[in-house]
Coordinates of C-alpha atoms and ligand atoms in Angstrom, one line a residue:
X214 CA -4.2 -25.1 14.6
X215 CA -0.7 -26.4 13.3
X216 CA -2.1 -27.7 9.9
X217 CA -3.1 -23.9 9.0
X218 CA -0.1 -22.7 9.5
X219 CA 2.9 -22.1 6.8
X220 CA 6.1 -22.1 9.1
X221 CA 4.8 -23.4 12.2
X222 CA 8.0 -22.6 14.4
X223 CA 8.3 -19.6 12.6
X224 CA 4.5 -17.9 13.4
X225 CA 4.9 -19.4 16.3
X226 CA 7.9 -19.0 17.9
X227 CA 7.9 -17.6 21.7
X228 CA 8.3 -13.7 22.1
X229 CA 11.6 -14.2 23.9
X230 CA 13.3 -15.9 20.6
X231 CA 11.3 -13.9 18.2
X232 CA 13.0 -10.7 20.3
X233 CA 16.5 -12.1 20.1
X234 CA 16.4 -13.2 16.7
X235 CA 15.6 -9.6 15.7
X236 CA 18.2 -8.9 17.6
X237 CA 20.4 -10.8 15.9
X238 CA 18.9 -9.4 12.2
X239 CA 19.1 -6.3 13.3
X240 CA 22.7 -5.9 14.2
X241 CA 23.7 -7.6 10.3
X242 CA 21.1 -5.1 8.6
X243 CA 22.8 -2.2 9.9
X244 CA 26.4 -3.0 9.0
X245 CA 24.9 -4.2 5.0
X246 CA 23.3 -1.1 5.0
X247 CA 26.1 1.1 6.4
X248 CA 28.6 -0.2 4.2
X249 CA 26.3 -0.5 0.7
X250 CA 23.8 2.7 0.6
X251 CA 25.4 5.7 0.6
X252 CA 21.9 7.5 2.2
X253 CA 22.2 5.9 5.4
X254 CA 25.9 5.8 6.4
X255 CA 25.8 9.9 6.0
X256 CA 22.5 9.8 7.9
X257 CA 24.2 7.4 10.7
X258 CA 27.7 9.6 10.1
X259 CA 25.6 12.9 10.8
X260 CA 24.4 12.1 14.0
X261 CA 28.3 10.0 15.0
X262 CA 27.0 6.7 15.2
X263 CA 28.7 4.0 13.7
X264 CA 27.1 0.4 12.7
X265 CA 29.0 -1.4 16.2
X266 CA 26.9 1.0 18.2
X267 CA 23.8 -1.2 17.2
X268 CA 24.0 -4.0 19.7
X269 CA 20.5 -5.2 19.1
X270 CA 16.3 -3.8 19.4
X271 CA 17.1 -2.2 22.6
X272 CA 19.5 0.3 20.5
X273 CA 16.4 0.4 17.8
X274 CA 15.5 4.0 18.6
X275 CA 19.4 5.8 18.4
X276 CA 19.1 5.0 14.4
X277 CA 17.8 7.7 12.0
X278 CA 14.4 7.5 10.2
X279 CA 14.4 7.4 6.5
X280 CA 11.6 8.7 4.0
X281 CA 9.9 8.4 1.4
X282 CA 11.6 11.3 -0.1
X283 CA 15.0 9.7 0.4
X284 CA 13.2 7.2 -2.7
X285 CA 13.0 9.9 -4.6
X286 CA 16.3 11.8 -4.2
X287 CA 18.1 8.5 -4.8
X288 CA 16.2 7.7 -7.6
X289 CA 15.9 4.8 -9.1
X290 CA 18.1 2.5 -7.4
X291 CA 20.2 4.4 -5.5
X292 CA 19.3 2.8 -2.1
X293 CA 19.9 -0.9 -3.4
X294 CA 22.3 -2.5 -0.9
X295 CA 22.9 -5.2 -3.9
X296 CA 24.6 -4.8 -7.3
X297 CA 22.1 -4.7 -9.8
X298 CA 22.9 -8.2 -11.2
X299 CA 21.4 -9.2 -8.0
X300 CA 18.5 -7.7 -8.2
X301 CA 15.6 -10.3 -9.7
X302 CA 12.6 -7.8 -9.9
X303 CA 11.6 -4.2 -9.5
X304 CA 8.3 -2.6 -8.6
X305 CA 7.3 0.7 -8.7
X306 CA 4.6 3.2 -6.9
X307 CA 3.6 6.7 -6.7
X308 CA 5.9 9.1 -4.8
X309 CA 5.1 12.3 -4.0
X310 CA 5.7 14.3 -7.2
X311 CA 6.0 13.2 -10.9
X312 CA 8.9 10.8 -10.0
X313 CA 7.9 7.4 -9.0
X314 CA 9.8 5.5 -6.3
X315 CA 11.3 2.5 -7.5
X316 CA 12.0 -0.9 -5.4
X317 CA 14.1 -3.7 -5.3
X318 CA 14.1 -7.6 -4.2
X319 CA 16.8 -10.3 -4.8
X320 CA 15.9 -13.7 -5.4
X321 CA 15.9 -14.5 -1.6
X322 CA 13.8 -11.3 -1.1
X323 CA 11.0 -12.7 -3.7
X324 CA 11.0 -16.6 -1.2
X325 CA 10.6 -14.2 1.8
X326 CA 7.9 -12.2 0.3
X327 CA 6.1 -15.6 -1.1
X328 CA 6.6 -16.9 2.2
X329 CA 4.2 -14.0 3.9
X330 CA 1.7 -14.4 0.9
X331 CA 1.3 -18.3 2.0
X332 CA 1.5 -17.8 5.7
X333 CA -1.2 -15.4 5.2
X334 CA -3.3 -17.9 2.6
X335 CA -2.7 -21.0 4.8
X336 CA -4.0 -19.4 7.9
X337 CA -7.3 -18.5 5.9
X338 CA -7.4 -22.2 5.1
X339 CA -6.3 -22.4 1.6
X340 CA -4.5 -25.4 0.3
X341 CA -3.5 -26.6 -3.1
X342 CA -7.0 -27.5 -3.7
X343 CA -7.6 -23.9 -3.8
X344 CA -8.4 -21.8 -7.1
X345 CA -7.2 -18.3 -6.1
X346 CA -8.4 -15.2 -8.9
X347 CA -5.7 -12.2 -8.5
X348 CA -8.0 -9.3 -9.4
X349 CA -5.0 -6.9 -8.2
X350 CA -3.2 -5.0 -10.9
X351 CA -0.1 -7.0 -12.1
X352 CA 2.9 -4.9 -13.4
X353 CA 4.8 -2.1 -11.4
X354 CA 2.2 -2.3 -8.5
X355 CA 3.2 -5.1 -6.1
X356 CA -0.8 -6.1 -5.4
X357 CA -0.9 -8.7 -8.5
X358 CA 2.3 -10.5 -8.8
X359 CA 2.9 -10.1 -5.0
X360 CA -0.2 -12.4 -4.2
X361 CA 0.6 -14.4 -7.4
X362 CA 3.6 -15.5 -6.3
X363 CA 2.0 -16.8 -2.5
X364 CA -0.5 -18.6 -4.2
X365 CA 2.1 -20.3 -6.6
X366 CA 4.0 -21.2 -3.3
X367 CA 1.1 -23.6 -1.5
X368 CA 0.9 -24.9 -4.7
X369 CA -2.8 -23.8 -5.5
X370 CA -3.8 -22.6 -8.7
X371 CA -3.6 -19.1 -9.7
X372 CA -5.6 -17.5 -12.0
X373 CA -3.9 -14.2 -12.8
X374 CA -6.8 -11.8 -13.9
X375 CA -5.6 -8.7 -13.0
X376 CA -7.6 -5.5 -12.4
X377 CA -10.7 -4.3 -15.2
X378 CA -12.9 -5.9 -17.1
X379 CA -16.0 -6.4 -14.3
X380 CA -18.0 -8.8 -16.7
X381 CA -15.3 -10.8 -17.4
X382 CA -14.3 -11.0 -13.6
X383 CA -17.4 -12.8 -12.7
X384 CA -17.7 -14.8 -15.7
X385 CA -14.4 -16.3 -14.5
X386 CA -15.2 -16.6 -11.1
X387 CA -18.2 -18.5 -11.6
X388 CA -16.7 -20.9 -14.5
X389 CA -13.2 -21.4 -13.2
X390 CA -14.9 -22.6 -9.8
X391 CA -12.5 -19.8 -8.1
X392 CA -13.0 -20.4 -4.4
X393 CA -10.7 -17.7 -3.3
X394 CA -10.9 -13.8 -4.4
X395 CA -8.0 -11.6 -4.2
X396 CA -8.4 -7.4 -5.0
X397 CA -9.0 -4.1 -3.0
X398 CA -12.0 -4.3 -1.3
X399 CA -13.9 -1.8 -3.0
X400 CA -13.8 -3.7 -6.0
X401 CA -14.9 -6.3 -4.2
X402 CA -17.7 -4.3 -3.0
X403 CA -18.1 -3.3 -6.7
X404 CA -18.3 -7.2 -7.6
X405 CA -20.7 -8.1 -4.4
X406 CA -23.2 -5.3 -6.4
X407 CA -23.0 -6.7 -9.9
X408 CA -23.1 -10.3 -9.0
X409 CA -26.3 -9.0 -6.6
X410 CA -27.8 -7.6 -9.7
X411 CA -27.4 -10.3 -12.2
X412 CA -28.2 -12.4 -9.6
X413 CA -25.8 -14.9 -10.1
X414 CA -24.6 -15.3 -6.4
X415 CA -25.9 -19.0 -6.1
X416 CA -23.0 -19.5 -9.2
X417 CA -20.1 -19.2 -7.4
X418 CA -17.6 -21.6 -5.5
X419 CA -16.3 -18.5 -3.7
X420 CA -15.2 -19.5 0.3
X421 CA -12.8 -16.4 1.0
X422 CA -11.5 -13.4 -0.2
X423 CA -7.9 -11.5 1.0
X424 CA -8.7 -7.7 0.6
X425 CA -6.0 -5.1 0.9
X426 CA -4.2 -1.7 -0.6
X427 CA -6.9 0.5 0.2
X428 CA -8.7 1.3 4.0
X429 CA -11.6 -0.3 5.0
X430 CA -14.4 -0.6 7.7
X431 CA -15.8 -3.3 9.6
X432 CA -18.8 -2.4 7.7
X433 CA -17.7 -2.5 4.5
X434 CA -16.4 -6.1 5.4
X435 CA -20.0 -7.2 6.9
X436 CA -21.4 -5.8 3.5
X437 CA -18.6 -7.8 1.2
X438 CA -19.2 -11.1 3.3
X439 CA -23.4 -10.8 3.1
X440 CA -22.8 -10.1 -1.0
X441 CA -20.0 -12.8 -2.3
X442 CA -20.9 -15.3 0.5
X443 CA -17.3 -15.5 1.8
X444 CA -15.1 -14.7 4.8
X445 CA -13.1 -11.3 4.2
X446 CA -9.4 -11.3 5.4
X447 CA -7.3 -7.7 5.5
X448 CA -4.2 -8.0 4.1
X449 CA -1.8 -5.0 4.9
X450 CA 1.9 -3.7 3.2
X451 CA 3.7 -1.1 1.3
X452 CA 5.8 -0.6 -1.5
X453 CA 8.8 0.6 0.6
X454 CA 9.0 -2.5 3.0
X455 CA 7.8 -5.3 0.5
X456 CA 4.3 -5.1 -0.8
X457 CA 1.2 -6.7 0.7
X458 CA 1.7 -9.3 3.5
X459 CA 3.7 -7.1 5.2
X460 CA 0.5 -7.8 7.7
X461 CA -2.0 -10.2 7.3
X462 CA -5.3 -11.4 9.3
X463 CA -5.6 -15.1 10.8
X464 CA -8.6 -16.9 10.9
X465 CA -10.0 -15.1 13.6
X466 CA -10.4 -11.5 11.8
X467 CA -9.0 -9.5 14.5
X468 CA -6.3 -7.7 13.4
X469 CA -3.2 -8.5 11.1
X470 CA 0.1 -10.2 12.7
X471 CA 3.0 -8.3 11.5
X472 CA 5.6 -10.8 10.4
X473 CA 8.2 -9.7 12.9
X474 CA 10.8 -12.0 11.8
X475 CA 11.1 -10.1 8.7
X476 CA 9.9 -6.6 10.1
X477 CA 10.3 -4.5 13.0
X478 CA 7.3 -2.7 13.9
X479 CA 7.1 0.9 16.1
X480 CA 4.4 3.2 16.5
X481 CA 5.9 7.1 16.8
X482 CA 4.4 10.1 17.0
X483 CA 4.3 12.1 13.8
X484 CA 5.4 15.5 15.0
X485 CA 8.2 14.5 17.6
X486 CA 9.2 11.1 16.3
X487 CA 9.1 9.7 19.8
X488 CA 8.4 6.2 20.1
X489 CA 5.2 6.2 22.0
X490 CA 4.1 4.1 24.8
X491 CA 2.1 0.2 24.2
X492 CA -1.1 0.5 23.1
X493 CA -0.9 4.4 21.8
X494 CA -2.1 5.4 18.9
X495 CA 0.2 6.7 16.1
X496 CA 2.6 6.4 12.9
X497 CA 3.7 3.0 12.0
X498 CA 7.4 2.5 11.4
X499 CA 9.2 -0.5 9.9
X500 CA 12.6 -2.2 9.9
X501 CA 13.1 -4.7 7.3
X502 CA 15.6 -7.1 9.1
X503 CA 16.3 -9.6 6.1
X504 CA 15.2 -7.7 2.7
X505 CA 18.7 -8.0 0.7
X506 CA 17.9 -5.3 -1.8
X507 CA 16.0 -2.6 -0.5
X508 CA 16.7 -2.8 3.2
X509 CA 14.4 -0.1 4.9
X510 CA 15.5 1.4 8.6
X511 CA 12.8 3.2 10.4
X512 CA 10.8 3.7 7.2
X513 CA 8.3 6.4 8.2
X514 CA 4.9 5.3 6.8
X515 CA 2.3 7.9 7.1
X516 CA 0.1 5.3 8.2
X517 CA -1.7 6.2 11.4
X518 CA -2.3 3.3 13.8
X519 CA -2.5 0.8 16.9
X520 CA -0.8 -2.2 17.9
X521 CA -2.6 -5.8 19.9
X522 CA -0.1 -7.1 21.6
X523 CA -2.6 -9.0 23.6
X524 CA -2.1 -13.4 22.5
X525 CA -4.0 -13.8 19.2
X526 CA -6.5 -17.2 19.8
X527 CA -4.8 -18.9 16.7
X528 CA -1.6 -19.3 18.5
X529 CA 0.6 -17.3 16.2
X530 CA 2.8 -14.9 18.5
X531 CA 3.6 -12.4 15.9
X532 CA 2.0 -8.6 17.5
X533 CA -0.8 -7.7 15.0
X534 CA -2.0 -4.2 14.1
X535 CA -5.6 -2.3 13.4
X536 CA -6.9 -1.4 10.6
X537 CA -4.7 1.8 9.8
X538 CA -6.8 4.6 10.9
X539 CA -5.6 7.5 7.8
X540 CA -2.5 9.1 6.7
X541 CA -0.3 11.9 8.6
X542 CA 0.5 12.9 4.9
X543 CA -2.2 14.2 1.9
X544 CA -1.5 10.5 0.0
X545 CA -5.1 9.8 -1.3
X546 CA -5.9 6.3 -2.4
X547 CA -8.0 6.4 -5.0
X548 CA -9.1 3.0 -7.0
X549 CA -6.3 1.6 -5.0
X550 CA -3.9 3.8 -6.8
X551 CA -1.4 6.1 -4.3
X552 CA -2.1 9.8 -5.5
X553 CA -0.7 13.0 -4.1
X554 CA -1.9 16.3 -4.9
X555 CA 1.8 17.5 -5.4
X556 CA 1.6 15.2 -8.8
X557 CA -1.2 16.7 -9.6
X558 CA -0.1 20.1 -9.5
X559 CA 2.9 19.3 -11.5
X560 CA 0.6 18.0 -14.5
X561 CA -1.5 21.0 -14.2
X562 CA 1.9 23.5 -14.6
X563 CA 3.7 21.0 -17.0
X564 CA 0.7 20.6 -19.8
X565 CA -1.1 24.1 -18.9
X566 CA 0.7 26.2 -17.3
X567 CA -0.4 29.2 -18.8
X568 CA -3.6 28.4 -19.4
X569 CA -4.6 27.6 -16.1
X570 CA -4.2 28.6 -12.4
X571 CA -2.2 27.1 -9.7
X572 CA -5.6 27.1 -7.8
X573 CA -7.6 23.5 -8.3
X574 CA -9.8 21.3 -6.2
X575 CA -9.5 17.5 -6.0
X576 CA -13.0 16.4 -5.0
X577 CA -13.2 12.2 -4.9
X578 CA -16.2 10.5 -4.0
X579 CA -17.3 6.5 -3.9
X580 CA -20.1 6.5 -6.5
X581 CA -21.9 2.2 -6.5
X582 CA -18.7 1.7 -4.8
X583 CA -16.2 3.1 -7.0
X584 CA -14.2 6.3 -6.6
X585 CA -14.5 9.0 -8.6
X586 CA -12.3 11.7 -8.9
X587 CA -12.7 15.1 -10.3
X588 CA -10.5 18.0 -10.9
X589 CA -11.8 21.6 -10.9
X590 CA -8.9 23.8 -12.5
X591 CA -9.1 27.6 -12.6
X592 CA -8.7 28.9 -16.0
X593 CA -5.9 32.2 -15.8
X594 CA -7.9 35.1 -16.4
X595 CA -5.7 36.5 -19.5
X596 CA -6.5 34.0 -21.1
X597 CA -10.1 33.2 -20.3
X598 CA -12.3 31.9 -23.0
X599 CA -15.3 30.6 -23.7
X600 CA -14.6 28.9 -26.6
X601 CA -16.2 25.6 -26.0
X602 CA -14.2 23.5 -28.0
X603 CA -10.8 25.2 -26.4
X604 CA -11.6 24.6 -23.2
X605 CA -12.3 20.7 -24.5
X606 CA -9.1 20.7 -25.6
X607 CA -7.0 22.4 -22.6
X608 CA -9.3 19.5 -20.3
X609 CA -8.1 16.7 -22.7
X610 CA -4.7 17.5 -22.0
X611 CA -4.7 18.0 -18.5
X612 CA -6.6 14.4 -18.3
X613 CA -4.5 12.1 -20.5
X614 CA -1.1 13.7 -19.0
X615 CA -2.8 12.7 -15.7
X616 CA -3.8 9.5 -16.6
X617 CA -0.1 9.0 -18.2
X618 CA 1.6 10.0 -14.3
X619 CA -1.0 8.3 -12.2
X620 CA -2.5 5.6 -14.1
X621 CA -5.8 7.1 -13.5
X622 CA -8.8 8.3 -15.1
X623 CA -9.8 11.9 -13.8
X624 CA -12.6 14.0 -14.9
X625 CA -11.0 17.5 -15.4
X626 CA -13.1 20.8 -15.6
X627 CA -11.9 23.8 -16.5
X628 CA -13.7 26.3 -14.3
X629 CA -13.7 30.3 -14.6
X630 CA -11.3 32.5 -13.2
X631 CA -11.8 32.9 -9.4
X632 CA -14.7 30.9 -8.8
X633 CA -12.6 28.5 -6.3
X634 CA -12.5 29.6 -2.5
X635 CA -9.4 31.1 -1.4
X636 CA -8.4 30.0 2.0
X637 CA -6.5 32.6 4.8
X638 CA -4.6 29.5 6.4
X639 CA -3.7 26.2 4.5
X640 CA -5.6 25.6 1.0
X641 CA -8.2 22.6 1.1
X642 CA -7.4 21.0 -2.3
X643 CA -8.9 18.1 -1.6
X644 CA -13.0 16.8 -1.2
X645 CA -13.0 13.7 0.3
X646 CA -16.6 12.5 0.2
X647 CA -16.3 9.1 0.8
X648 CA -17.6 7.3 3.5
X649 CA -16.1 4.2 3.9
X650 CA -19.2 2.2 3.5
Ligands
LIG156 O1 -0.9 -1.1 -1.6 C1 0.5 -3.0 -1.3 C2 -0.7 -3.9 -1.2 C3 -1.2 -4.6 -2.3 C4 -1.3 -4.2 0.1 C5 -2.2 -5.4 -2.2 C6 -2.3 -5.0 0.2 C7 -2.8 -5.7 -0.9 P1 1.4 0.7 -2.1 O2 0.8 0.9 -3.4 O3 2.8 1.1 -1.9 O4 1.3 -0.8 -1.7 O5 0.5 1.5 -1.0 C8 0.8 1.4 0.4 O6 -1.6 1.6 0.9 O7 0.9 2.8 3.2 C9 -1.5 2.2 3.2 O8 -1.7 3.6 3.3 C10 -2.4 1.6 2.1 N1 -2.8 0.3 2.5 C11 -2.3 -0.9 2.0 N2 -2.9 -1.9 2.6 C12 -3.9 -1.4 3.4 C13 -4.9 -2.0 4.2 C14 0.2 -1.6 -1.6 N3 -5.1 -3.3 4.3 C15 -0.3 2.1 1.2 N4 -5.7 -1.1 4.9 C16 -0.1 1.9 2.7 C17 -5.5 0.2 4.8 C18 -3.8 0.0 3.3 N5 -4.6 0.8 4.0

């Protein structure tokens, strides 16, 4: 087992010295971030407790959450612990209204995050010999240059496609003798079709594939495997605590260790905050114990999940976690893209306010394995028309400001005054059709 593994002492270190050296990382992550980010000394302040009050995990619970909100009130960097001539790199990803939330790593940040990336690739099996397509976006989304920079670190090559561009995808895969595939997994379910089709399968050098930034079933893994010929690994992360390898599947496919060296894991409930019992079913919380500069504490995540705490069979002792089960917010993932129906609203109002209605329906479906994602807006009766190439116009507006907040393609109809159901309780903006396989 000890040849697949990255850091060896590290992913395997007993539970007892894992604990303690949390512990340890704790206690120095709540001083740095007491005395550099303003956000969390009033929060800590508010409720009278002071950094030497956190004497290790066991005082884990006494500390305040934080939100993705707080990203957005401090906006851009005003949660960095670091001065900003430490800071190497930023990435970027939705928040939850026109503003995007902006992150932060130090060059010691960027070796811990590579060091996930190539614990997760070495426990797949790769090894310098490896040719490894990133099919991720690259730029403010941390999918593309967070896997780059893993692969770069074992030292196998990296060919850094980016997302788009389907024919040219498998064109590279099969001539570049890629063996492993890196990109959400319904593009890879979109690349299992085409390759199906143009029955090329028999072309490629493909062994694995690390799939991640969107959910996914069981089935839809079973499915990717049969089409591409490979072994499909989950690979699990956020933004807010790093980016992906936050959590990544072993060889056995059973669940994703959560590199608790570097994070502190909690399930809560959503509605109380409690931190709920082994085994329960609930939000997933993270500490970042050594990120310099974007420390996290008890960084609600929306994500709904479980934790195995049972021994993995690969002999890593890190906990692992399920597939996340949905969201306690109304975050959509759409094309791997984070979208919230507040940023939508906003467009609407900013580009047509008086043309339009606050009253719109998000309906998204997975059509041959993509998403699609329509908008039906109400047009405001005072100004209703039927002027065909008006409406055009008001529609092509409304989609290239969307596409310029969300980086998304939307197809927006403007629909007539009152024709979308009004609802006593809680509006249901969005239609999610999609069935995960
Ligand atoms: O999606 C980071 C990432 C990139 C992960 C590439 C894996 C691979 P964000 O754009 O900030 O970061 O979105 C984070 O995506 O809170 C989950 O809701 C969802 N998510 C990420 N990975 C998975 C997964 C990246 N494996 C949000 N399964 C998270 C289910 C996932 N949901």
């Amino acid at each position: 087992m000890a040849d697949n593994m990255w850091q060896n002492s590290i992913e395997t270190m007993p539970r007892d010295e894992l604990k303690k050296l949390q512990s340890e990382r704790l206690v120095a992550q709540v001083k740095r971030s007491y005395d550099n980010v303003e956000c969390f000394r009033n929060r800590m302040d508010e409720v009278g407790l002071g950094p030497e009050d956190i004497k290790g995990i066991e005082d884990l619970h006494k500390l305040p959450f934080s939100y993705k909100k707080d990203l957005r009130d401090y906006y851009p960097y005003g949660l960095f612990a670091v001065p900003m001539s430490e800071v190497k790199r930023v990435h970027a990803s939705s928040g939850t209204t026109g503003k995007r939330i902006v992150v932060g790593y130090t060059e010691n940040d960027l070796e811990m995050w590579s060091d996930c990336f190539a614990r997760m690739l070495t426990g797949i099996g790769a090894t310098k010999d490896d040719i490894i397509q990133i099919s991720f976006g690259y730029g403010l989304f941390t999918g593309g240059f967070g896997a780059h920079a893993g692969v770069e670190k074992i030292g196998a090559t990296v060919v850094p496609m980016s997302a788009g561009n389907t024919a040219l995808q498998i064109q590279t895969l099969i001539d570049f003798k890629v063996t492993i595939l890196c990109c959400t997994p319904s593009y890879a379910m979109y690349l299992g079709e085409e390759i199906e089709r143009m029955g090329v399968k028999d072309q490629l050098s493909l062994k694995a594939g690390i799939f991640g930034a969107e959910p996914w079933t069981e089935e839809m893994r079973s499915t990717i495997e049969e089409k591409l010929g490979i072994k499909a690994y989950d690979i699990y992360g956020l933004s807010e605590v790093m980016g992906p390898g936050v959590a990544c599947e072993c060889e056995c496919q059973n669940g994703m260790h959560i590199w608790e060296d570097n994070f502190i894991v909690e399930i809560i409930d959503p509605d109380t905050g409690d931190v709920l019992p082994e085994g329960s079913t609930g939000e997933l919380v993270f500490t970042s114990l050594t990120k310099e500069a974007f420390p996290v504490i008890r960084y609600r995540t929306r994500d709904i999940c479980s934790l195995i705490t049972e021994p993995c069979k690969c002999g890593r002792t890190h906990i692992k976690m399920h597939k996340p089960q949905g969201r306690s917010d109304d975050m959509l993932i759409i094309r791997g893209v984070n979208v919230f129906p507040s940023q939508i609203e906003e467009v609407l109002l900013k580009v047509a306010g008086s043309e339009v209605t606050p009253n719109y329906q998000i309906i998204v479906d997975r059509v041959n394995n993509t998403d699609t994602f329509e908008i039906n807006v109400e047009m405001n009766e005072d100004l209703f028309t039927d002027e065909v190439k008006e409406i055009e116009s008001i529609e092509k507006r409304i989609t290239a400001q969307l596409r310029s907040t969300l980086g998304l393609g939307a197809k927006v109809r403007l629909v007539n005054p009152k024709s979308i159901e009004r609802f006593e309780g809680k509006a249901t903006r969005v239609i999610d059709k999609r069935k995960l396989v």
